[in-house]
CSV table of C-alpha atoms in Angstrom, one decimal:
chain,number,residue,atom,x,y,z
A,462,MET,CA,0.2,0.0,0.3
A,463,SER,CA,1.6,3.8,-1.4
A,464,GLU,CA,1.8,5.9,1.6
A,465,LYS,CA,0.0,8.8,1.7
A,466,ARG,CA,1.0,12.4,0.9
A,467,ASN,CA,0.8,15.3,3.5
A,468,PRO,CA,-1.8,17.1,2.6
A,469,PHE,CA,0.2,19.8,4.0
A,470,ASP,CA,2.8,19.1,2.1
A,471,LYS,CA,3.0,20.7,-1.1
A,472,VAL,CA,5.8,20.5,-2.6
A,473,VAL,CA,5.6,17.9,-6.4
A,474,THR,CA,7.7,17.3,-9.4
A,475,ILE,CA,7.8,19.9,-12.6
A,476,GLU,CA,4.9,16.6,-14.4
A,477,GLU,CA,2.9,16.8,-11.9
A,478,ALA,CA,3.2,20.9,-12.3
A,479,LEU,CA,2.4,20.7,-15.5
A,480,ALA,CA,-0.7,19.5,-15.7
A,481,HIS,CA,-2.2,22.3,-15.3
A,482,PHE,CA,-1.2,24.5,-18.3
A,483,HIS,CA,-3.0,24.3,-21.6
A,484,ASP,CA,-3.9,25.6,-24.0
A,485,GLY,CA,-5.6,29.2,-24.3
A,486,MET,CA,-5.2,29.8,-20.3
A,487,THR,CA,-4.3,33.2,-18.8
A,488,LEU,CA,-0.9,32.9,-16.7
A,489,MET,CA,0.3,35.6,-14.6
A,490,THR,CA,3.7,35.6,-13.0
A,491,GLY,CA,5.9,37.7,-11.4
A,492,GLY,CA,9.4,39.0,-12.7
A,493,PHE,CA,10.5,42.3,-14.3
A,494,GLY,CA,13.0,42.9,-17.3
A,495,GLY,CA,12.9,38.1,-16.8
A,496,VAL,CA,14.1,39.5,-12.9
A,497,GLY,CA,11.6,37.0,-10.5
A,498,ASN,CA,10.3,35.4,-13.4
A,499,PRO,CA,10.6,31.2,-13.0
A,500,PRO,CA,12.5,29.6,-15.3
A,501,THR,CA,11.8,25.7,-15.3
A,502,LEU,CA,8.1,26.3,-15.5
A,503,ILE,CA,8.3,28.6,-18.0
A,504,GLN,CA,11.4,26.5,-19.9
A,505,GLY,CA,7.9,23.6,-19.0
A,506,ILE,CA,6.1,26.0,-20.1
A,507,LEU,CA,8.6,26.2,-23.3
A,508,ASP,CA,8.5,21.9,-24.2
A,509,LYS,CA,4.5,21.4,-23.0
A,510,GLY,CA,3.6,23.9,-26.6
A,511,VAL,CA,1.3,25.5,-24.8
A,512,LYS,CA,0.5,28.6,-26.8
A,513,ASP,CA,-2.5,30.7,-27.8
A,514,ILE,CA,-1.5,32.5,-23.7
A,515,THR,CA,-2.7,35.6,-22.8
A,516,LEU,CA,-0.5,36.9,-19.9
A,517,ILE,CA,0.3,39.3,-16.9
A,518,SER,CA,2.9,40.3,-16.2
A,519,ASN,CA,5.0,43.8,-15.4
A,520,ASP,CA,6.2,43.4,-19.3
A,521,THR,CA,7.7,41.3,-22.0
A,522,ALA,CA,11.1,41.0,-20.6
A,523,PHE,CA,13.6,40.4,-23.1
A,524,PRO,CA,13.6,38.9,-26.2
A,525,HIS,CA,15.2,35.1,-24.9
A,526,ILE,CA,15.1,35.7,-21.3
A,527,GLY,CA,12.0,35.4,-19.0
A,528,VAL,CA,8.0,35.0,-20.0
A,529,GLY,CA,9.8,37.3,-23.5
A,530,GLN,CA,10.6,33.4,-24.6
A,531,LEU,CA,6.6,32.5,-24.7
A,532,VAL,CA,6.0,35.8,-27.0
A,533,THR,CA,9.1,35.5,-29.1
A,534,GLN,CA,8.3,31.8,-30.2
A,535,LYS,CA,4.7,33.4,-30.2
A,536,ARG,CA,2.9,31.7,-27.3
A,537,VAL,CA,1.0,34.6,-26.3
A,538,LYS,CA,-2.6,36.5,-27.8
A,539,LYS,CA,-2.5,39.1,-25.3
A,540,VAL,CA,-0.6,40.7,-23.2
A,541,ILE,CA,-1.9,42.8,-20.4
A,542,ALA,CA,1.5,44.4,-19.1
A,543,SER,CA,3.3,48.1,-18.0
A,544,HIS,CA,5.5,48.5,-20.8
A,545,ILE,CA,7.5,45.6,-24.0
A,546,GLY,CA,10.3,48.1,-25.1
A,547,SER,CA,12.7,45.8,-23.8
A,548,ASN,CA,11.1,42.8,-26.1
A,549,PRO,CA,11.7,44.1,-29.8
A,550,ASN,CA,9.7,40.5,-30.0
A,551,ALA,CA,6.7,41.8,-28.8
A,552,GLY,CA,6.7,44.5,-30.0
A,553,ALA,CA,6.5,43.5,-34.0
A,554,GLN,CA,4.1,41.5,-33.7
A,555,MET,CA,1.8,44.5,-31.8
A,556,THR,CA,2.6,46.1,-35.1
A,557,ALA,CA,1.8,43.8,-37.3
A,558,GLY,CA,-0.8,42.9,-35.3
A,559,GLU,CA,-0.1,39.3,-33.7
A,560,LEU,CA,-0.5,40.5,-30.1
A,561,GLU,CA,-3.0,42.1,-29.0
A,562,VAL,CA,-1.1,44.3,-25.9
A,563,GLU,CA,-3.3,46.6,-22.8
A,564,PHE,CA,-0.7,49.0,-21.1
A,565,CYS,CA,-1.5,49.7,-17.7
A,566,PRO,CA,0.4,52.0,-15.7
A,567,GLN,CA,2.7,50.4,-13.4
A,568,GLY,CA,1.7,51.1,-10.1
A,569,ILE,CA,-1.8,50.6,-11.8
A,570,LEU,CA,-1.0,48.0,-12.7
A,571,ALA,CA,0.2,46.7,-8.8
A,572,GLU,CA,-2.6,48.2,-7.4
A,573,ARG,CA,-5.2,45.5,-10.1
A,574,VAL,CA,-2.6,42.1,-9.2
A,575,ARG,CA,-3.9,42.9,-5.3
A,576,ALA,CA,-7.4,43.6,-5.6
A,577,GLY,CA,-7.6,40.7,-7.7
A,578,GLY,CA,-5.5,39.0,-5.1
A,579,VAL,CA,-7.6,40.0,-2.1
A,580,GLY,CA,-10.4,40.4,-3.5
A,581,LEU,CA,-11.1,43.9,-4.6
A,582,GLY,CA,-14.4,44.9,-6.8
A,583,GLY,CA,-11.8,47.9,-8.6
A,584,ILE,CA,-9.9,50.6,-7.4
A,585,LEU,CA,-10.4,54.2,-8.4
A,586,SER,CA,-7.6,56.2,-9.9
A,587,ASP,CA,-7.3,59.6,-11.6
A,588,ILE,CA,-4.2,59.1,-13.7
A,589,GLY,CA,-5.1,59.1,-17.4
A,590,ILE,CA,-8.9,62.1,-17.0
A,591,GLY,CA,-9.4,63.4,-19.9
A,592,THR,CA,-7.1,61.6,-21.9
A,593,ILE,CA,-7.6,57.6,-24.3
A,594,ALA,CA,-7.3,55.9,-21.1
A,595,GLU,CA,-9.5,57.0,-20.6
A,596,LYS,CA,-11.8,54.9,-23.6
A,597,GLY,CA,-13.9,51.7,-22.6
A,598,LYS,CA,-12.7,53.3,-18.4
A,599,GLN,CA,-16.6,53.7,-16.6
A,600,ILE,CA,-15.8,57.0,-15.5
A,601,VAL,CA,-17.3,57.3,-10.9
A,602,GLN,CA,-17.3,60.4,-9.3
A,603,VAL,CA,-16.7,61.2,-6.2
A,604,GLY,CA,-17.0,64.1,-4.3
A,605,ASP,CA,-16.0,66.4,-6.8
A,606,LYS,CA,-12.8,64.6,-7.9
A,607,GLN,CA,-14.1,61.9,-11.4
A,608,PHE,CA,-12.4,58.5,-11.8
A,609,LEU,CA,-11.9,56.0,-13.6
A,610,LEU,CA,-12.7,52.0,-12.5
A,611,GLU,CA,-9.8,50.3,-12.6
A,612,THR,CA,-10.7,46.9,-12.6
A,613,PRO,CA,-8.9,43.8,-10.3
A,614,LEU,CA,-6.3,40.9,-12.2
A,615,THR,CA,-6.9,37.4,-11.3
A,616,ALA,CA,-6.1,34.2,-13.6
A,617,GLU,CA,-6.4,30.8,-14.2
A,618,VAL,CA,-2.5,30.1,-12.9
A,619,ALA,CA,-0.4,32.5,-11.2
A,620,ILE,CA,3.6,31.2,-11.8
A,621,VAL,CA,6.3,32.8,-8.6
A,622,HIS,CA,10.0,32.4,-8.4
A,623,ALA,CA,10.5,33.1,-3.8
A,624,LYS,CA,14.3,32.0,-3.2
A,625,LYS,CA,13.1,30.1,-0.2
A,626,ALA,CA,9.6,28.0,0.2
A,627,ASP,CA,9.1,25.4,3.1
A,628,ARG,CA,7.3,22.0,2.6
A,629,TYR,CA,3.9,24.3,3.2
A,630,GLY,CA,4.3,27.1,1.0
A,631,ASN,CA,5.5,30.2,3.3
A,632,LEU,CA,8.3,31.8,0.4
A,633,VAL,CA,11.6,34.4,1.2
A,634,PHE,CA,12.8,36.0,-1.4
A,635,ASP,CA,15.6,37.1,-3.0
A,636,THR,CA,15.8,40.9,-3.2
A,637,SER,CA,14.5,43.2,-6.4
A,638,ALA,CA,13.5,39.4,-7.8
A,639,ARG,CA,10.5,39.6,-5.3
A,640,ASN,CA,9.0,43.0,-6.8
A,641,PHE,CA,5.4,42.0,-7.5
A,642,ASN,CA,6.0,38.0,-6.7
A,643,PRO,CA,4.1,38.9,-3.2
A,644,LEU,CA,0.9,40.5,-4.8
A,645,VAL,CA,1.2,37.6,-7.7
A,646,ALA,CA,0.9,34.5,-5.7
A,647,MET,CA,-2.0,36.0,-4.0
A,648,ALA,CA,-4.0,36.4,-8.1
A,649,GLY,CA,-3.6,32.5,-8.5
A,650,GLU,CA,-6.9,31.2,-9.3
A,651,PHE,CA,-4.0,28.8,-9.2
A,652,THR,CA,-0.4,29.3,-7.8
A,653,ILE,CA,2.4,27.6,-8.7
A,654,VAL,CA,6.2,28.6,-7.2
A,655,GLU,CA,9.8,27.4,-7.7
A,656,ALA,CA,11.9,28.1,-4.9
A,657,ASP,CA,15.8,28.1,-5.4
A,658,GLU,CA,15.2,26.4,-2.2
A,659,ILE,CA,13.1,24.1,-0.6
A,660,VAL,CA,13.5,23.3,3.8
A,661,GLU,CA,11.1,21.8,5.8
A,662,THR,CA,8.1,24.0,8.1
A,663,GLY,CA,9.1,25.9,10.8
A,664,ASP,CA,12.9,26.1,9.2
A,665,ILE,CA,11.7,29.9,8.0
A,666,ASN,CA,12.0,32.7,10.8
A,667,PRO,CA,7.9,33.5,10.6
A,668,GLU,CA,9.4,36.7,10.2
A,669,GLU,CA,11.2,36.5,7.1
A,670,ILE,CA,8.3,35.2,5.5
A,671,VAL,CA,7.1,37.6,3.0
A,672,THR,CA,4.9,35.2,1.0
A,673,PRO,CA,2.2,33.0,3.5
A,674,GLY,CA,0.9,28.7,2.6
A,675,VAL,CA,-2.1,29.4,2.3
A,676,PHE,CA,-1.6,31.6,-1.1
A,677,VAL,CA,0.6,28.7,-2.4
A,678,ASN,CA,-0.7,25.9,-3.5
A,679,MET,CA,1.3,23.4,-5.6
A,680,ILE,CA,6.5,23.8,-5.0
A,681,VAL,CA,8.3,22.8,-7.7
A,682,GLN,CA,11.7,22.7,-6.8
A,683,SER,CA,14.0,25.7,-9.3
A,684,LYS,CA,16.7,24.2,-11.5
A,685,GLY,CA,17.8,27.3,-11.7
A,686,VAL,CA,18.0,30.8,-14.8
A,687,ASN,CA,18.9,28.9,-18.4
A,688,TRP,CA,19.5,32.1,-19.6
A,689,THR,CA,22.8,34.9,-19.7
A,690,TRP,CA,21.7,38.3,-18.5
A,691,ALA,CA,22.3,40.7,-20.6
A,692,TRP,CA,24.7,42.4,-17.9
A,693,GLU,CA,26.7,39.2,-17.9
A,694,LYS,CA,27.4,39.3,-22.3
């Protein structure tokens, strides 16, 4: 008789994690210019051949770095991001009508993800009032001031890169690689974490924990970054 898995142990194989990725999915990922993107999960998505992805990410990284690889290989049909300028492939696909792009100011993007993660109906912002950014958005009057209603963002699957995770899913991040990852972890209907180091539950000082395990569904062991950073060339 096989041993029953501890239900509080969220560590799985990469194959088990990849079962949750499919064509046409909405995918949200932490990261900024590729820093904080989970490399092993992204490679798994590429290897599985998943396509027609709606990607929610701060940016589209660089052509051969992080989520930029998904764009370069034309696996993404729509991206919601604050900018795509560091990835010429994203710009070329947008211009050719092959990639739908929804731009969102970085701070507003972060707040929309946070709103999705905590269950808010949206946020109010005066950024874009009186500009083309108003198009398609509800205007809300509060006192004598107008605001745009920015809707929350969630995804079928959120992928996160952590420096350290315990087996329950409590997470610690690596300095600036923290960026969007804690917000993304909250906003996924199903959140998969790639961790550089996996330790036993209780081995992380509670004061160090940034994201509690309640937001995490699965954890996989990272195989490390498999691309060359721009500053390494």
